[in-house]
PDB file of C-alpha atoms in Angstrom:
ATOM      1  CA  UNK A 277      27.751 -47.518 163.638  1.00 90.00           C
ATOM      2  CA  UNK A 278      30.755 -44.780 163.914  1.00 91.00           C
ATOM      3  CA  UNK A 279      32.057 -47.783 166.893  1.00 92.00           C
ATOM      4  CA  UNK A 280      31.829 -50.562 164.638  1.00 90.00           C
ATOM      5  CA  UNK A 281      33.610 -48.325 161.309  1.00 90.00           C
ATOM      6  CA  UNK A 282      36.060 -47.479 163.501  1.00 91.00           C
ATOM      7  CA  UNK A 283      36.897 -50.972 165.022  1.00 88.00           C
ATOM      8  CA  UNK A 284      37.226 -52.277 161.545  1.00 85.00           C
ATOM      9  CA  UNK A 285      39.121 -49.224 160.787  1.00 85.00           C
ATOM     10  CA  UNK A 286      41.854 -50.242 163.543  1.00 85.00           C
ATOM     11  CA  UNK A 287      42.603 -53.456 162.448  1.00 79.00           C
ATOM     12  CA  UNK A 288      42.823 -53.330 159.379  1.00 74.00           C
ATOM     13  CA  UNK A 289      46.456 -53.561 159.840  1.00 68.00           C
ATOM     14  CA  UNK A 290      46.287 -56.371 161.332  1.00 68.00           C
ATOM     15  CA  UNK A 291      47.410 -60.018 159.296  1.00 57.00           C
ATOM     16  CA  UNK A 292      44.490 -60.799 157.231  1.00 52.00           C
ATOM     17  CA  UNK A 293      41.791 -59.736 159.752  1.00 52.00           C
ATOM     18  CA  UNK A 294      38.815 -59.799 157.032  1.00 56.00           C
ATOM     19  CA  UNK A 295      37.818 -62.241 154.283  1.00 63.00           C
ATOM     20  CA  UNK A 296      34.949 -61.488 151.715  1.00 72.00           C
ATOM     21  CA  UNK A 297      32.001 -60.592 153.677  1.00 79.00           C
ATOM     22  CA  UNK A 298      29.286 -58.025 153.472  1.00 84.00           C
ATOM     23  CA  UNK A 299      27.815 -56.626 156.417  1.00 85.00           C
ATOM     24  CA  UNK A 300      24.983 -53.862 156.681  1.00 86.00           C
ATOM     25  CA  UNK A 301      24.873 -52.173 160.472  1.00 88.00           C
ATOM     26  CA  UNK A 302      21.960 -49.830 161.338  1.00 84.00           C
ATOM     27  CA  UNK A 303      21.007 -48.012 164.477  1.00 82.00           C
ATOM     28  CA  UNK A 304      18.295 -45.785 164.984  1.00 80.00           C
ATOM     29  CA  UNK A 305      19.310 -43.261 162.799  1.00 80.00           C
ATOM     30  CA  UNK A 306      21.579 -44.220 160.374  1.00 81.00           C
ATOM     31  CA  UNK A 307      22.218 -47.338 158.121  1.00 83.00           C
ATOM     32  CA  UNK A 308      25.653 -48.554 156.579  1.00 88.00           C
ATOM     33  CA  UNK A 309      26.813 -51.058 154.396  1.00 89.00           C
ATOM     34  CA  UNK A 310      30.249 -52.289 154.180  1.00 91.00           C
ATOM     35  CA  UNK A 311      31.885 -54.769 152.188  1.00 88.00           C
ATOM     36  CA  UNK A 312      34.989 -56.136 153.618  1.00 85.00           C
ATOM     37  CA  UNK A 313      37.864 -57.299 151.699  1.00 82.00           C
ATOM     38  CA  UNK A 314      41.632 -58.978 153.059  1.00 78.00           C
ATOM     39  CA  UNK A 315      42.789 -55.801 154.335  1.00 77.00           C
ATOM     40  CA  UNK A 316      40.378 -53.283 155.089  1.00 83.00           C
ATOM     41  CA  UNK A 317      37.079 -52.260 153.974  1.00 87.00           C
ATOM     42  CA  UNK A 318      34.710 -49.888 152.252  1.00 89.00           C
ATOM     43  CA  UNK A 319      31.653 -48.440 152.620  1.00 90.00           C
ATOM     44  CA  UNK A 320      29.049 -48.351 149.867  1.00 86.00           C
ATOM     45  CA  UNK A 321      27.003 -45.102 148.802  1.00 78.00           C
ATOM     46  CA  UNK A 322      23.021 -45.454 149.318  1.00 74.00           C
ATOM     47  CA  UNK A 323      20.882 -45.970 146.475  1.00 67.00           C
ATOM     48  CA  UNK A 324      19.599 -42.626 145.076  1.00 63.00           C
ATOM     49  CA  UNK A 325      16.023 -43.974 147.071  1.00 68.00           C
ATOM     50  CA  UNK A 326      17.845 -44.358 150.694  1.00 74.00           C
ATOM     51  CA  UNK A 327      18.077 -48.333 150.885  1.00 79.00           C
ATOM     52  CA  UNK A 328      21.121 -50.862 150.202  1.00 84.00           C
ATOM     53  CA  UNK A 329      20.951 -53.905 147.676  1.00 87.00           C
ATOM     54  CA  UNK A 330      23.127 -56.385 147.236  1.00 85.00           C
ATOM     55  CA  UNK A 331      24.415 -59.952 146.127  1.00 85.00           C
ATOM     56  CA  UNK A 332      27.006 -61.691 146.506  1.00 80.00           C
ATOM     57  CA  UNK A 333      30.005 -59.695 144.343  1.00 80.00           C
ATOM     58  CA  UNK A 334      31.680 -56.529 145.815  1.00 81.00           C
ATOM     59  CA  UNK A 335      30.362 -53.812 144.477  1.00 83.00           C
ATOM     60  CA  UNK A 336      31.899 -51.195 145.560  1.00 81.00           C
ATOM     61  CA  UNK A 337      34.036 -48.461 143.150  1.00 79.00           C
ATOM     62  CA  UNK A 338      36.939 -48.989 144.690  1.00 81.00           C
ATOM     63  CA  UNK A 339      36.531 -52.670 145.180  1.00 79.00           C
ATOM     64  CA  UNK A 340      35.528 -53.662 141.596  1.00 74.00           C
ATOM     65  CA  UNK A 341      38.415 -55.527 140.812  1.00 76.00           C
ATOM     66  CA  UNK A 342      38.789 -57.448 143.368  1.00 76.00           C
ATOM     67  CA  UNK A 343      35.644 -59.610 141.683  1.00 74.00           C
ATOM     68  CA  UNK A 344      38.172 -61.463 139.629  1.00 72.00           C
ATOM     69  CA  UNK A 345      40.070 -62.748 142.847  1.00 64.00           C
ATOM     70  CA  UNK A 346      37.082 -63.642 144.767  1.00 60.00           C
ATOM     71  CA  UNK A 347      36.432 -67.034 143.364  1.00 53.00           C
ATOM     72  CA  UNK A 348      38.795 -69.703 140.665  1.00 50.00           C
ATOM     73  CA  UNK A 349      37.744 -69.024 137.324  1.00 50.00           C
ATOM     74  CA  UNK A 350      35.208 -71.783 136.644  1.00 44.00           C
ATOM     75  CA  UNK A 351      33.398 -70.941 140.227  1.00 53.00           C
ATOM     76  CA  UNK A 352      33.774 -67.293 139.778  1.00 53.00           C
ATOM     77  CA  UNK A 353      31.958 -67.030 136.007  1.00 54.00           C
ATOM     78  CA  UNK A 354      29.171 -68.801 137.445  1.00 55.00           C
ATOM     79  CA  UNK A 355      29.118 -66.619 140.545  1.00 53.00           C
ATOM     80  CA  UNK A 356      29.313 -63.478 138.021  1.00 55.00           C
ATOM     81  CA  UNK A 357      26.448 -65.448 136.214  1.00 66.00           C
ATOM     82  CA  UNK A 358      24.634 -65.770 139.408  1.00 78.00           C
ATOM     83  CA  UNK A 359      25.401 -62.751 141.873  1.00 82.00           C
ATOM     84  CA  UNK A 360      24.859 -59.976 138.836  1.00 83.00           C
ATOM     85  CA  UNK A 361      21.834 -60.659 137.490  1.00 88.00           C
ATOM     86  CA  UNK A 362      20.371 -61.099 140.844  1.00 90.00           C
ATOM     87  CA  UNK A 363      21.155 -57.535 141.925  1.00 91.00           C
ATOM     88  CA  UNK A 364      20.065 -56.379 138.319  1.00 92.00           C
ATOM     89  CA  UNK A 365      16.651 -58.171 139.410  1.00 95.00           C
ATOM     90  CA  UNK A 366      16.526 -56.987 142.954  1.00 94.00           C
ATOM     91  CA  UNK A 367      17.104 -53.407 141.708  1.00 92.00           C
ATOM     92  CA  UNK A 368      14.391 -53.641 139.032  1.00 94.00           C
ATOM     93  CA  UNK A 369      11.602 -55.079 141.520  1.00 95.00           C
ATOM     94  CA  UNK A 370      12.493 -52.010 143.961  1.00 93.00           C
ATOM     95  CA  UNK A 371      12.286 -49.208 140.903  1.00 91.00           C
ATOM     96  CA  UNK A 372       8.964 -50.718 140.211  1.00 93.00           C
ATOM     97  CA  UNK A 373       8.331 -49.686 143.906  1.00 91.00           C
ATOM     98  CA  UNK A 374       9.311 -46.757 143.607  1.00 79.00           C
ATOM     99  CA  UNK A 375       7.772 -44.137 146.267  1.00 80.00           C
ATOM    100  CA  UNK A 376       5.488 -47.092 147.710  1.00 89.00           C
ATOM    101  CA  UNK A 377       8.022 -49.420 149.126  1.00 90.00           C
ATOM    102  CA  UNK A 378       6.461 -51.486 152.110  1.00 93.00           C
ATOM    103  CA  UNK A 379       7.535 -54.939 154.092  1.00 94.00           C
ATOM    104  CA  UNK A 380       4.686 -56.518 151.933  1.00 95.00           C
ATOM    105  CA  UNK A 381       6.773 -55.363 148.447  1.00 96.00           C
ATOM    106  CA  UNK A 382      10.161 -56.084 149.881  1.00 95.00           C
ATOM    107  CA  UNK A 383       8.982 -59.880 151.005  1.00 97.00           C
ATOM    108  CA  UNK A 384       7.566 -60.439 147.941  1.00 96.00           C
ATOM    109  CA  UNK A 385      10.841 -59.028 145.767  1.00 97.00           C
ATOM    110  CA  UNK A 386      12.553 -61.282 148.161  1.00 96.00           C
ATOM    111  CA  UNK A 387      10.590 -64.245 146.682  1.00 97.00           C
ATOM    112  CA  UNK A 388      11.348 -63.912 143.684  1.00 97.00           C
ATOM    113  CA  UNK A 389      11.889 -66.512 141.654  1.00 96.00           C
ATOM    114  CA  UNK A 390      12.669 -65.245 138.000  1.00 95.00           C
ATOM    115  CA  UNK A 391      15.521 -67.200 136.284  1.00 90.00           C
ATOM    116  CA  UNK A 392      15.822 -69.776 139.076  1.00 89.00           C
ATOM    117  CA  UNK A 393      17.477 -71.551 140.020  1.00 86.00           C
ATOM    118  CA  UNK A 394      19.710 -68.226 139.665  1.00 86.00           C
ATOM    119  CA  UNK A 395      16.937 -66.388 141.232  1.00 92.00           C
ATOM    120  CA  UNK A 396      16.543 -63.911 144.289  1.00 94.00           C
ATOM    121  CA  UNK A 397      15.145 -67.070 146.014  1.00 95.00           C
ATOM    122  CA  UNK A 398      16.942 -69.566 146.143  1.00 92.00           C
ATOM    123  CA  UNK A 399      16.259 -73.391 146.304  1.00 92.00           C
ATOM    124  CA  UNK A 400      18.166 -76.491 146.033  1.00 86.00           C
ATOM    125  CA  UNK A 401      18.726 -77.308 142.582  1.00 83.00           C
ATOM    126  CA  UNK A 402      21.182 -80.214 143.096  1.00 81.00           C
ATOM    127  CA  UNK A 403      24.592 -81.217 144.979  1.00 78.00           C
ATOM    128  CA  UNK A 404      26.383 -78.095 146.014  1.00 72.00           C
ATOM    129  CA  UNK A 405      23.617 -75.825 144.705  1.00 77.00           C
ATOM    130  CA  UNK A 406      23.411 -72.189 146.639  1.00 81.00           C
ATOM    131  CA  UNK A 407      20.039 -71.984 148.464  1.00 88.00           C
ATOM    132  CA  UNK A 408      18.719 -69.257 150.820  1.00 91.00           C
ATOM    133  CA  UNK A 409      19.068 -69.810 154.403  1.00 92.00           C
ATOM    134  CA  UNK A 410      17.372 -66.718 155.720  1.00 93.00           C
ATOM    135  CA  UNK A 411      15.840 -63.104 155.003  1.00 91.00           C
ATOM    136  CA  UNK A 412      16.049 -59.930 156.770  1.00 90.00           C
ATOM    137  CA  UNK A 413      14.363 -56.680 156.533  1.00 91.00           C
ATOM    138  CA  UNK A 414      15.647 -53.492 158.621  1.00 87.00           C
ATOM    139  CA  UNK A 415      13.252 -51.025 159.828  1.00 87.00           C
ATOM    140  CA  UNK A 416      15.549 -49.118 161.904  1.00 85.00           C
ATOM    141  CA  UNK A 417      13.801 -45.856 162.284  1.00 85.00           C
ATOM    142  CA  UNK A 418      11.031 -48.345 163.486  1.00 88.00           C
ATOM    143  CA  UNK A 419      13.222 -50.299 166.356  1.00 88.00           C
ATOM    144  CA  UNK A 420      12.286 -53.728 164.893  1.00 90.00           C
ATOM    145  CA  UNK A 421      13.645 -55.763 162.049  1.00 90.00           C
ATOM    146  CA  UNK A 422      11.578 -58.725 160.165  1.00 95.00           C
ATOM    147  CA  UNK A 423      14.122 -62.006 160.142  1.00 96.00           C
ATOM    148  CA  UNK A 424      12.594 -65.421 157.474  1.00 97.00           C
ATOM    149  CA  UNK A 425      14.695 -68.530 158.030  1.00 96.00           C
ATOM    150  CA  UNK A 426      14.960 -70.148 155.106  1.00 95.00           C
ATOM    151  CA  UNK A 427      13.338 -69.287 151.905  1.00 96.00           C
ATOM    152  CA  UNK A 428      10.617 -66.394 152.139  1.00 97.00           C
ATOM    153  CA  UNK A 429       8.153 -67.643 149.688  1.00 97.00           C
ATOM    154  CA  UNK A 430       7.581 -70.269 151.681  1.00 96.00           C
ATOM    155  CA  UNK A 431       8.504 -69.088 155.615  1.00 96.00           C
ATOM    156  CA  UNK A 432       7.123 -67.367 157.902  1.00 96.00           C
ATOM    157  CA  UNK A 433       8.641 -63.448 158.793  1.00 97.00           C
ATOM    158  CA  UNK A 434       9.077 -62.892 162.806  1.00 97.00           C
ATOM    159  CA  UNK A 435       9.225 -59.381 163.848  1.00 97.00           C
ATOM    160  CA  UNK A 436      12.280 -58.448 166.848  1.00 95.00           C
ATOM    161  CA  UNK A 437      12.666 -55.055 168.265  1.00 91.00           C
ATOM    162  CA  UNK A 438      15.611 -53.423 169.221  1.00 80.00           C
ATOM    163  CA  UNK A 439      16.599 -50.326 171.297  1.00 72.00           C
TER     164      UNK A 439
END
């Protein structure tokens, strides 16, 4: 992880090596998750619980702002309509977890469908609609991560280890 933070940490300088992207990296020991931005990036704080959410808006301090740049105006009020409440949601189905998180809970917060078609899982809901293409869960202390393609109500969760 300190390789990778530090690779994006040298070129940064460069022309406009990042767009809008968010990328968690996890090893062994230690998870991170960055969002990058044109210019650089930043890493976001754990959850008081030690785990990461997030959607698709920055959301870190330092990075707030840059929400109202990320989209036009028409697009980006429906992404703020879209991206916030999901990680509202998200957050909400892990506090009800609280101290008994498991793959089982985390697939099935993952299929949620509350508020679709601006729901954690998402389906087609017409022409240009956002849908889910795939789900990951990290077990890094475990070696392994869980990877759904496509929607995980519906697929199928296949387990890959890693040293």
């Amino acid at each position: 992880i300190g390789g990778v933070l530090d690779l994006l940490d040298s070129v940064k300088s460069c022309a406009s090596p990042f767009g809008q992207a968010n990328y968690v990296l996890c090893d062994r020991k230690e998870i991170a998750d960055v969002e990058l931005y044109e210019g650089g990036f930043a890493r976001l704080p754990e959850e008081a619980q030690g785990y990461f959410l997030h959607t698709n808006h920055y959301i870190c301090g330092e990075l707030l702002a840059l929400n109202q740049h990320t989209l036009p105006t028409l697009i980006r009020d429906a992404h703020e309509a879209d991206s916030m409440p999901r990680l509202a949601r998200i957050r909400e189905l892990f506090q009800r977890m609280s101290g008994s998180i498991s793959v089982e809970g985390i697939q099935q917060a993952l299929s949620d469908h509350l508020n679709h078609p601006r729901s954690i899982c998402r389906h087609s809901s017409g022409s240009g609609s956002a849908v889910t293409v795939a789900s990951i869960i990290a077990e890094p202390g475990e070696g392994r991560m869980r990877v759904c393609r496509g929607n995980p109500c519906t697929g199928t969760y296949h387990t890959y280890g890693f040293v």
